């Protein structure tokens, strides 16, 4: 018998260090780690995609946030808030708009209170408050609103040269006629040109034109005989110093010590007529073009030494000085770079701002603008909500009925009341002289309030017209149906802008009285008809899903066609299409921007007027666009989430009926 | 109009049912003349003769058919108004006939007319038509009276005073116009097609519009499909980023997006060509994008012939393989067969081209001259903005449509496909996409129509599209009516063309029922 050899591995089970794959516990699928694994890192491709997306998001958000805190200048928003929101509506009448906004918040709060509301309802309510707070800038009189002169684009290309100087600076001014053809033939004798706010590159165009002629040998600059007076003015237009060119000393050259911080004007006048002969504001060196077919004419270039910054508008310089205390210096290595800087950095704040400075110079003015309105809106909403909720929970059903009826009546009279408040009315009876509001011309309406007016008015009128068109299209009467089909298809086939242009240019021909109608009314008619055609198609979709049995049942009960439509078909069809109508309203709300092309200054048009018409704000277009983009987004989002909510809740009884 | 002598059952409840004699057909007339006149062929011939008379003798008839009634000389009556009156006179017998018929039935029925639905309907239509015609007529008269500048359709042959910096040069003669057979010479001599006329400028504008629309259509579809797939991704992050994209671009106005791109993005780039951002031979500056132009050389036809032959042979092979699959059940592998033929023949064409005369394509790179780029192609800032803006905006809508379409395919379909042993790729290609496409195409058509109409916003960014050119003419001449008619018709035609194309695609995708 062989001795049993003791082999430990056979006798004892030694657990392997790693369990076999089949015995490993499954991957965690719950908790944050499980969630991450399932949703972000479920495979190689998924992980890769997550990585790429995260890096893109981080890069984008980092750029956006650092830019908006460190570099962006939101004062374009803060300073022009009133213009953006209510346009040129007279300041002393703004209380009417404030009243409308308060009413809006009150009715929203009451509605949510009575008819119930969940978290999303409150979310929407708070967004409404924010919008209302933006519309009612209670601190409006605190901020100096830009004057009318500012928003009307200057059509005068002979704007003077402006520059900023500090007290004690010595400014050297040189204005020299160009009479050497060789100089003109050089590739780039001058450092740069800059368009002024009129957008006319007139000096450059004139100079390029002249230069081409010199190169072609058609023009001899030495024949020109430009005599001029160069004046240095302070910001109030007082002449501080002036110098004349003579045939012997054709170069005007003088130095001047500035008496105070501020901005100064250089004006070059033709000696014989006293006309300003500048064509354009420019940088450090530029030709002064006066290519008029007169004996005393020609080109000159001007140089200003010892100056920090040059700009076209006083307010910008003042604003910048107030905000930052200092001014950046221009240093341009090349012509193009200089030109770009003059366009951009010269006026733009380009530095790094701390977060504290951001809060102080950017956010603080904005909050100061809306904080009062925000508080008022919040309080009003709270009161209205409590009132509604109190009535809802009270034991007496009559009180709930009363409040909900009041809310409905409130909403019904809200829109006509708002219109009356906005436009004002004359006392009709003379019995109540206090019942009189000064009328505000519709051309003064503008900004966000005009956008809202356009949207709601055209929606209100388009809805019934759309229903009629839809019924007409489905009608058995061939002429009516043909008319409706033609109308709907033609309107849907052409761009909205065509219809608006027609409303502006052709509608006045339709009747003598129409040519005196305000543009707003005409455009409203255009928008309404446009929306009605689209609504008609939506309503037609709703009509199509009504089972034929419904109509037959109505007929069996002896209802006439009118009653069948009004009491049986339409209620069901309209409930079914409410979500679609809402999303139609969102696109209408966005489409109202097109009226800015035909000359009404609604929200986007106002911004256009501010940032594009004005040299001061031109460099801040991105800030302005981003701001109004956010506002547009918020309002559209409220509307589309309402529509989605209605859709989810199954607004249509038809759907419920079908499911049953 | 339903002027029939019998009643459909749905109208019965309006008729006094007690009077059953109402349902009896009227006694037929024995008079041979009446019988002859009542024959449809005779009635139609009489009517056609009347129309022929009106049309042929219109020049003399209009004096007392229109001018006398309007009480103004015929020369003062515009074309539109005249056409309306012509239509009215052409339709008149029809109205008389139907009213006469309704009255006849009414008389025979002996029920109150306000309960006779046919009668009420006819009257309602006539009243409606009268209101519409009277309204349009008043408006047309007013337009005639109120326009300071009379409507003049010759505005299209006027000289167009503004330089259009985009698209084909409208101040040059069209060289190929004469080569068109039969009508070529006439076209070349036509007033409106002479260089520099408004018509030519409008055509240039139309071409610009189409350039932008077609490019934006293609790009927005590609981007939209990608984002739509992103919306359905398993990856939470990708899904939500796509959703944020869709929400942002759907909930802000297109005009604002265009302005932002034009002024906020392109506007802050350096404008001087030498400072332009350079990506290879692509130069991006505030003035636009300059990029290499593809030129064809003499050997290009060989390559083209190779490609075309490849396409034809490839499609033939594709069909053949499908037939083989139907008959034998063997896998078709259509794509492999097609691509082999296509790329093979294409390569042969390329080799032929190289052998005969060098490369079929040449790139002309943009080079920096003194102040501007020379050579190459250029997309102006306006064009770039329009294409990018329309693409980004429409892509958001397309993405949502694609998502909804794919989601609507029921999960049972996918499970069934898996149960049949299809791979996930095959499931997508053969089961999900064909069904999703049916739901995607109709709303997609709508988006394409919206895009083509939204291209008219080019006016706000100074791109010379059709609408912008027309507006310039309108400002110069004051001919609002004429130009808006032209504009509306053109946009309607564009819309109809897109609808037609998409309907063809839609029909090919629909379920074929036998």
PDB file of C-alpha atoms in Angstrom, chain A residues 260-442:
ATOM      1  CA  UNK A 260     -10.813 119.719 -18.599  1.00  0.00           C
ATOM      2  CA  UNK A 261     -11.620 116.010 -18.862  1.00  0.00           C
ATOM      3  CA  UNK A 262     -14.150 115.433 -21.553  1.00  0.00           C
ATOM      4  CA  UNK A 263     -14.629 115.172 -25.197  1.00  0.00           C
ATOM      5  CA  UNK A 264     -13.715 117.593 -27.928  1.00  0.00           C
ATOM      6  CA  UNK A 265     -14.683 118.220 -31.500  1.00  0.00           C
ATOM      7  CA  UNK A 266     -12.452 118.938 -34.444  1.00  0.00           C
ATOM      8  CA  UNK A 267     -14.159 120.722 -37.248  1.00  0.00           C
ATOM      9  CA  UNK A 268     -12.657 121.532 -40.609  1.00  0.00           C
ATOM     10  CA  UNK A 269     -14.491 124.176 -42.552  1.00  0.00           C
ATOM     11  CA  UNK A 270     -14.063 125.316 -46.077  1.00  0.00           C
ATOM     12  CA  UNK A 271     -12.803 128.819 -46.047  1.00  0.00           C
ATOM     13  CA  UNK A 272     -15.122 130.331 -48.602  1.00  0.00           C
ATOM     14  CA  UNK A 273     -18.449 128.817 -47.672  1.00  0.00           C
ATOM     15  CA  UNK A 274     -17.951 127.719 -44.101  1.00  0.00           C
ATOM     16  CA  UNK A 275     -19.273 124.268 -44.920  1.00  0.00           C
ATOM     17  CA  UNK A 276     -17.991 121.398 -42.948  1.00  0.00           C
ATOM     18  CA  UNK A 277     -15.790 119.414 -45.265  1.00  0.00           C
ATOM     19  CA  UNK A 278     -15.334 116.273 -43.308  1.00  0.00           C
ATOM     20  CA  UNK A 279     -16.879 113.244 -44.732  1.00  0.00           C
ATOM     21  CA  UNK A 280     -16.141 110.874 -42.026  1.00  0.00           C
ATOM     22  CA  UNK A 281     -14.848 110.330 -38.574  1.00  0.00           C
ATOM     23  CA  UNK A 282     -11.530 108.664 -38.641  1.00  0.00           C
ATOM     24  CA  UNK A 283      -8.587 107.369 -36.794  1.00  0.00           C
ATOM     25  CA  UNK A 284      -5.176 108.794 -36.462  1.00  0.00           C
ATOM     26  CA  UNK A 285      -4.656 109.842 -40.013  1.00  0.00           C
ATOM     27  CA  UNK A 286      -7.227 110.219 -42.659  1.00  0.00           C
ATOM     28  CA  UNK A 287      -7.987 112.119 -45.786  1.00  0.00           C
ATOM     29  CA  UNK A 288     -10.598 114.759 -45.520  1.00  0.00           C
ATOM     30  CA  UNK A 289     -12.522 114.486 -48.675  1.00  0.00           C
ATOM     31  CA  UNK A 290     -14.132 117.472 -50.241  1.00  0.00           C
ATOM     32  CA  UNK A 291     -14.303 116.384 -53.785  1.00  0.00           C
ATOM     33  CA  UNK A 292     -16.778 118.944 -54.843  1.00  0.00           C
ATOM     34  CA  UNK A 293     -16.562 120.537 -58.190  1.00  0.00           C
ATOM     35  CA  UNK A 294     -15.609 123.888 -56.752  1.00  0.00           C
ATOM     36  CA  UNK A 295     -12.412 125.852 -56.898  1.00  0.00           C
ATOM     37  CA  UNK A 296     -11.821 125.600 -53.192  1.00  0.00           C
ATOM     38  CA  UNK A 297     -11.773 121.883 -52.895  1.00  0.00           C
ATOM     39  CA  UNK A 298      -9.466 118.960 -52.522  1.00  0.00           C
ATOM     40  CA  UNK A 299      -8.281 116.371 -50.085  1.00  0.00           C
ATOM     41  CA  UNK A 300      -6.562 116.673 -46.798  1.00  0.00           C
ATOM     42  CA  UNK A 301      -5.506 114.368 -44.048  1.00  0.00           C
ATOM     43  CA  UNK A 302      -5.744 115.039 -40.386  1.00  0.00           C
ATOM     44  CA  UNK A 303      -3.630 113.826 -37.535  1.00  0.00           C
ATOM     45  CA  UNK A 304      -4.389 114.182 -33.871  1.00  0.00           C
ATOM     46  CA  UNK A 305      -1.549 113.467 -31.489  1.00  0.00           C
ATOM     47  CA  UNK A 306      -1.633 112.929 -27.794  1.00  0.00           C
ATOM     48  CA  UNK A 307      -5.158 111.643 -27.688  1.00  0.00           C
ATOM     49  CA  UNK A 308      -6.256 108.475 -25.964  1.00  0.00           C
ATOM     50  CA  UNK A 309      -9.354 107.556 -27.828  1.00  0.00           C
ATOM     51  CA  UNK A 310     -11.561 108.814 -30.539  1.00  0.00           C
ATOM     52  CA  UNK A 311     -15.163 108.171 -30.916  1.00  0.00           C
ATOM     53  CA  UNK A 312     -18.187 109.402 -32.696  1.00  0.00           C
ATOM     54  CA  UNK A 313     -20.534 109.947 -29.844  1.00  0.00           C
ATOM     55  CA  UNK A 314     -20.250 111.829 -26.661  1.00  0.00           C
ATOM     56  CA  UNK A 315     -22.469 109.613 -24.590  1.00  0.00           C
ATOM     57  CA  UNK A 316     -20.320 106.609 -25.202  1.00  0.00           C
ATOM     58  CA  UNK A 317     -17.238 108.304 -23.943  1.00  0.00           C
ATOM     59  CA  UNK A 318     -19.045 109.651 -20.922  1.00  0.00           C
ATOM     60  CA  UNK A 319     -20.564 106.310 -20.222  1.00  0.00           C
ATOM     61  CA  UNK A 320     -17.263 104.560 -20.487  1.00  0.00           C
ATOM     62  CA  UNK A 321     -15.515 107.069 -18.346  1.00  0.00           C
ATOM     63  CA  UNK A 322     -18.247 106.718 -15.761  1.00  0.00           C
ATOM     64  CA  UNK A 323     -18.188 102.953 -15.837  1.00  0.00           C
ATOM     65  CA  UNK A 324     -14.522 102.208 -15.983  1.00  0.00           C
ATOM     66  CA  UNK A 325     -12.885 105.380 -14.875  1.00  0.00           C
ATOM     67  CA  UNK A 326     -10.270 105.136 -17.560  1.00  0.00           C
ATOM     68  CA  UNK A 327      -9.875 104.821 -21.258  1.00  0.00           C
ATOM     69  CA  UNK A 328      -7.976 102.303 -23.304  1.00  0.00           C
ATOM     70  CA  UNK A 329      -5.256 103.548 -25.594  1.00  0.00           C
ATOM     71  CA  UNK A 330      -5.227 102.695 -29.245  1.00  0.00           C
ATOM     72  CA  UNK A 331      -2.183 100.981 -30.564  1.00  0.00           C
ATOM     73  CA  UNK A 332      -2.517  99.698 -34.039  1.00  0.00           C
ATOM     74  CA  UNK A 333       0.260  97.711 -35.667  1.00  0.00           C
ATOM     75  CA  UNK A 334      -1.352  97.592 -39.089  1.00  0.00           C
ATOM     76  CA  UNK A 335      -3.970  99.399 -41.088  1.00  0.00           C
ATOM     77  CA  UNK A 336      -6.511  96.651 -40.897  1.00  0.00           C
ATOM     78  CA  UNK A 337      -5.831  95.992 -37.270  1.00  0.00           C
ATOM     79  CA  UNK A 338      -6.157  99.669 -36.523  1.00  0.00           C
ATOM     80  CA  UNK A 339      -9.388  99.851 -38.372  1.00  0.00           C
ATOM     81  CA  UNK A 340     -10.745  96.860 -36.560  1.00  0.00           C
ATOM     82  CA  UNK A 341      -9.654  98.305 -33.257  1.00  0.00           C
ATOM     83  CA  UNK A 342     -11.251 101.599 -34.053  1.00  0.00           C
ATOM     84  CA  UNK A 343     -14.453  99.795 -34.825  1.00  0.00           C
ATOM     85  CA  UNK A 344     -14.264  97.472 -31.915  1.00  0.00           C
ATOM     86  CA  UNK A 345     -11.846  98.053 -29.108  1.00  0.00           C
ATOM     87  CA  UNK A 346     -11.902 101.787 -29.311  1.00  0.00           C
ATOM     88  CA  UNK A 347     -15.436 101.828 -28.130  1.00  0.00           C
ATOM     89  CA  UNK A 348     -15.614  98.387 -26.626  1.00  0.00           C
ATOM     90  CA  UNK A 349     -14.332  97.608 -23.246  1.00  0.00           C
ATOM     91  CA  UNK A 350     -11.553  95.141 -23.777  1.00  0.00           C
ATOM     92  CA  UNK A 351      -9.946  94.184 -20.577  1.00  0.00           C
ATOM     93  CA  UNK A 352     -10.383  91.719 -17.844  1.00  0.00           C
ATOM     94  CA  UNK A 353     -12.943  92.500 -15.259  1.00  0.00           C
ATOM     95  CA  UNK A 354     -13.159  90.805 -11.914  1.00  0.00           C
ATOM     96  CA  UNK A 355     -16.331  89.108 -10.828  1.00  0.00           C
ATOM     97  CA  UNK A 356     -16.802  91.786  -8.212  1.00  0.00           C
ATOM     98  CA  UNK A 357     -16.528  94.468 -10.839  1.00  0.00           C
ATOM     99  CA  UNK A 358     -19.017  92.556 -12.952  1.00  0.00           C
ATOM    100  CA  UNK A 359     -21.497  92.556 -10.103  1.00  0.00           C
ATOM    101  CA  UNK A 360     -20.939  96.216  -9.478  1.00  0.00           C
ATOM    102  CA  UNK A 361     -20.871  97.636 -12.964  1.00  0.00           C
ATOM    103  CA  UNK A 362     -23.031  95.169 -14.861  1.00  0.00           C
ATOM    104  CA  UNK A 363     -25.461  93.241 -12.724  1.00  0.00           C
ATOM    105  CA  UNK A 364     -26.177  95.949 -10.199  1.00  0.00           C
ATOM    106  CA  UNK A 365     -27.609  98.492 -12.667  1.00  0.00           C
ATOM    107  CA  UNK A 366     -29.699  95.746 -14.221  1.00  0.00           C
ATOM    108  CA  UNK A 367     -31.115  94.623 -10.908  1.00  0.00           C
ATOM    109  CA  UNK A 368     -31.639  98.208  -9.845  1.00  0.00           C
ATOM    110  CA  UNK A 369     -33.680  98.588 -12.992  1.00  0.00           C
ATOM    111  CA  UNK A 370     -36.034  95.717 -12.308  1.00  0.00           C
ATOM    112  CA  UNK A 371     -35.887  94.993  -8.590  1.00  0.00           C
ATOM    113  CA  UNK A 372     -38.769  97.240  -7.590  1.00  0.00           C
ATOM    114  CA  UNK A 373     -40.938  95.913 -10.358  1.00  0.00           C
ATOM    115  CA  UNK A 374     -39.939  92.381  -9.450  1.00  0.00           C
ATOM    116  CA  UNK A 375     -40.974  92.893  -5.838  1.00  0.00           C
ATOM    117  CA  UNK A 376     -44.258  94.530  -6.833  1.00  0.00           C
ATOM    118  CA  UNK A 377     -44.964  91.731  -9.300  1.00  0.00           C
ATOM    119  CA  UNK A 378     -44.191  89.104  -6.695  1.00  0.00           C
ATOM    120  CA  UNK A 379     -46.395  90.701  -4.054  1.00  0.00           C
ATOM    121  CA  UNK A 380     -49.290  91.164  -6.490  1.00  0.00           C
ATOM    122  CA  UNK A 381     -48.982  87.580  -7.624  1.00  0.00           C
ATOM    123  CA  UNK A 382     -48.887  86.347  -4.035  1.00  0.00           C
ATOM    124  CA  UNK A 383     -52.017  88.313  -3.138  1.00  0.00           C
ATOM    125  CA  UNK A 384     -53.847  87.111  -6.237  1.00  0.00           C
ATOM    126  CA  UNK A 385     -52.785  83.535  -5.718  1.00  0.00           C
ATOM    127  CA  UNK A 386     -53.833  83.522  -2.077  1.00  0.00           C
ATOM    128  CA  UNK A 387     -57.157  85.039  -2.999  1.00  0.00           C
ATOM    129  CA  UNK A 388     -57.766  82.399  -5.652  1.00  0.00           C
ATOM    130  CA  UNK A 389     -56.549  79.554  -3.491  1.00  0.00           C
ATOM    131  CA  UNK A 390     -58.587  80.752  -0.544  1.00  0.00           C
ATOM    132  CA  UNK A 391     -61.703  80.781  -2.663  1.00  0.00           C
ATOM    133  CA  UNK A 392     -60.863  77.353  -4.033  1.00  0.00           C
ATOM    134  CA  UNK A 393     -60.463  75.797  -0.617  1.00  0.00           C
ATOM    135  CA  UNK A 394     -63.340  77.577   1.045  1.00  0.00           C
ATOM    136  CA  UNK A 395     -66.338  75.472   2.045  1.00  0.00           C
ATOM    137  CA  UNK A 396     -68.727  77.756   0.301  1.00  0.00           C
ATOM    138  CA  UNK A 397     -68.857  76.721  -3.369  1.00  0.00           C
ATOM    139  CA  UNK A 398     -70.362  80.075  -4.258  1.00  0.00           C
ATOM    140  CA  UNK A 399     -67.137  81.879  -3.422  1.00  0.00           C
ATOM    141  CA  UNK A 400     -65.124  79.673  -5.726  1.00  0.00           C
ATOM    142  CA  UNK A 401     -67.658  80.246  -8.445  1.00  0.00           C
ATOM    143  CA  UNK A 402     -67.533  83.966  -7.845  1.00  0.00           C
ATOM    144  CA  UNK A 403     -63.759  84.222  -7.993  1.00  0.00           C
ATOM    145  CA  UNK A 404     -63.408  81.963 -10.988  1.00  0.00           C
ATOM    146  CA  UNK A 405     -66.093  83.923 -12.787  1.00  0.00           C
ATOM    147  CA  UNK A 406     -64.281  87.122 -11.886  1.00  0.00           C
ATOM    148  CA  UNK A 407     -61.059  85.661 -13.286  1.00  0.00           C
ATOM    149  CA  UNK A 408     -62.747  84.754 -16.551  1.00  0.00           C
ATOM    150  CA  UNK A 409     -64.365  88.170 -16.869  1.00  0.00           C
ATOM    151  CA  UNK A 410     -61.036  89.725 -15.977  1.00  0.00           C
ATOM    152  CA  UNK A 411     -59.282  87.904 -18.784  1.00  0.00           C
ATOM    153  CA  UNK A 412     -62.040  88.798 -21.217  1.00  0.00           C
ATOM    154  CA  UNK A 413     -61.912  92.501 -20.477  1.00  0.00           C
ATOM    155  CA  UNK A 414     -58.154  92.503 -20.014  1.00  0.00           C
ATOM    156  CA  UNK A 415     -57.301  92.736 -23.710  1.00  0.00           C
ATOM    157  CA  UNK A 416     -59.667  95.525 -24.774  1.00  0.00           C
ATOM    158  CA  UNK A 417     -58.854  97.364 -21.556  1.00  0.00           C
ATOM    159  CA  UNK A 418     -55.137  97.090 -22.281  1.00  0.00           C
ATOM    160  CA  UNK A 419     -55.661  98.410 -25.781  1.00  0.00           C
ATOM    161  CA  UNK A 420     -57.650 101.345 -24.425  1.00  0.00           C
ATOM    162  CA  UNK A 421     -55.050 102.043 -21.792  1.00  0.00           C
ATOM    163  CA  UNK A 422     -52.266 101.899 -24.349  1.00  0.00           C
ATOM    164  CA  UNK A 423     -53.883 104.137 -26.902  1.00  0.00           C
ATOM    165  CA  UNK A 424     -55.789 106.405 -24.547  1.00  0.00           C
ATOM    166  CA  UNK A 425     -59.276 107.683 -25.098  1.00  0.00           C
ATOM    167  CA  UNK A 426     -61.184 110.890 -25.312  1.00  0.00           C
ATOM    168  CA  UNK A 427     -64.038 111.689 -23.067  1.00  0.00           C
ATOM    169  CA  UNK A 428     -67.143 110.815 -25.017  1.00  0.00           C
ATOM    170  CA  UNK A 429     -69.862 111.986 -22.687  1.00  0.00           C
ATOM    171  CA  UNK A 430     -68.340 115.113 -21.155  1.00  0.00           C
ATOM    172  CA  UNK A 431     -70.070 114.029 -17.980  1.00  0.00           C
ATOM    173  CA  UNK A 432     -66.949 112.562 -16.499  1.00  0.00           C
ATOM    174  CA  UNK A 433     -64.039 114.743 -17.395  1.00  0.00           C
ATOM    175  CA  UNK A 434     -61.755 112.553 -15.349  1.00  0.00           C
ATOM    176  CA  UNK A 435     -62.455 109.676 -17.709  1.00  0.00           C
ATOM    177  CA  UNK A 436     -59.970 110.916 -20.216  1.00  0.00           C
ATOM    178  CA  UNK A 437     -56.558 109.650 -21.075  1.00  0.00           C
ATOM    179  CA  UNK A 438     -54.241 111.528 -23.379  1.00  0.00           C
ATOM    180  CA  UNK A 439     -53.961 109.670 -26.641  1.00  0.00           C
ATOM    181  CA  UNK A 440     -50.597 108.181 -27.471  1.00  0.00           C
ATOM    182  CA  UNK A 441     -49.880 107.913 -31.165  1.00  0.00           C
ATOM    183  CA  UNK A 442     -49.303 104.354 -32.281  1.00  0.00           C
TER     184      UNK A 442
END
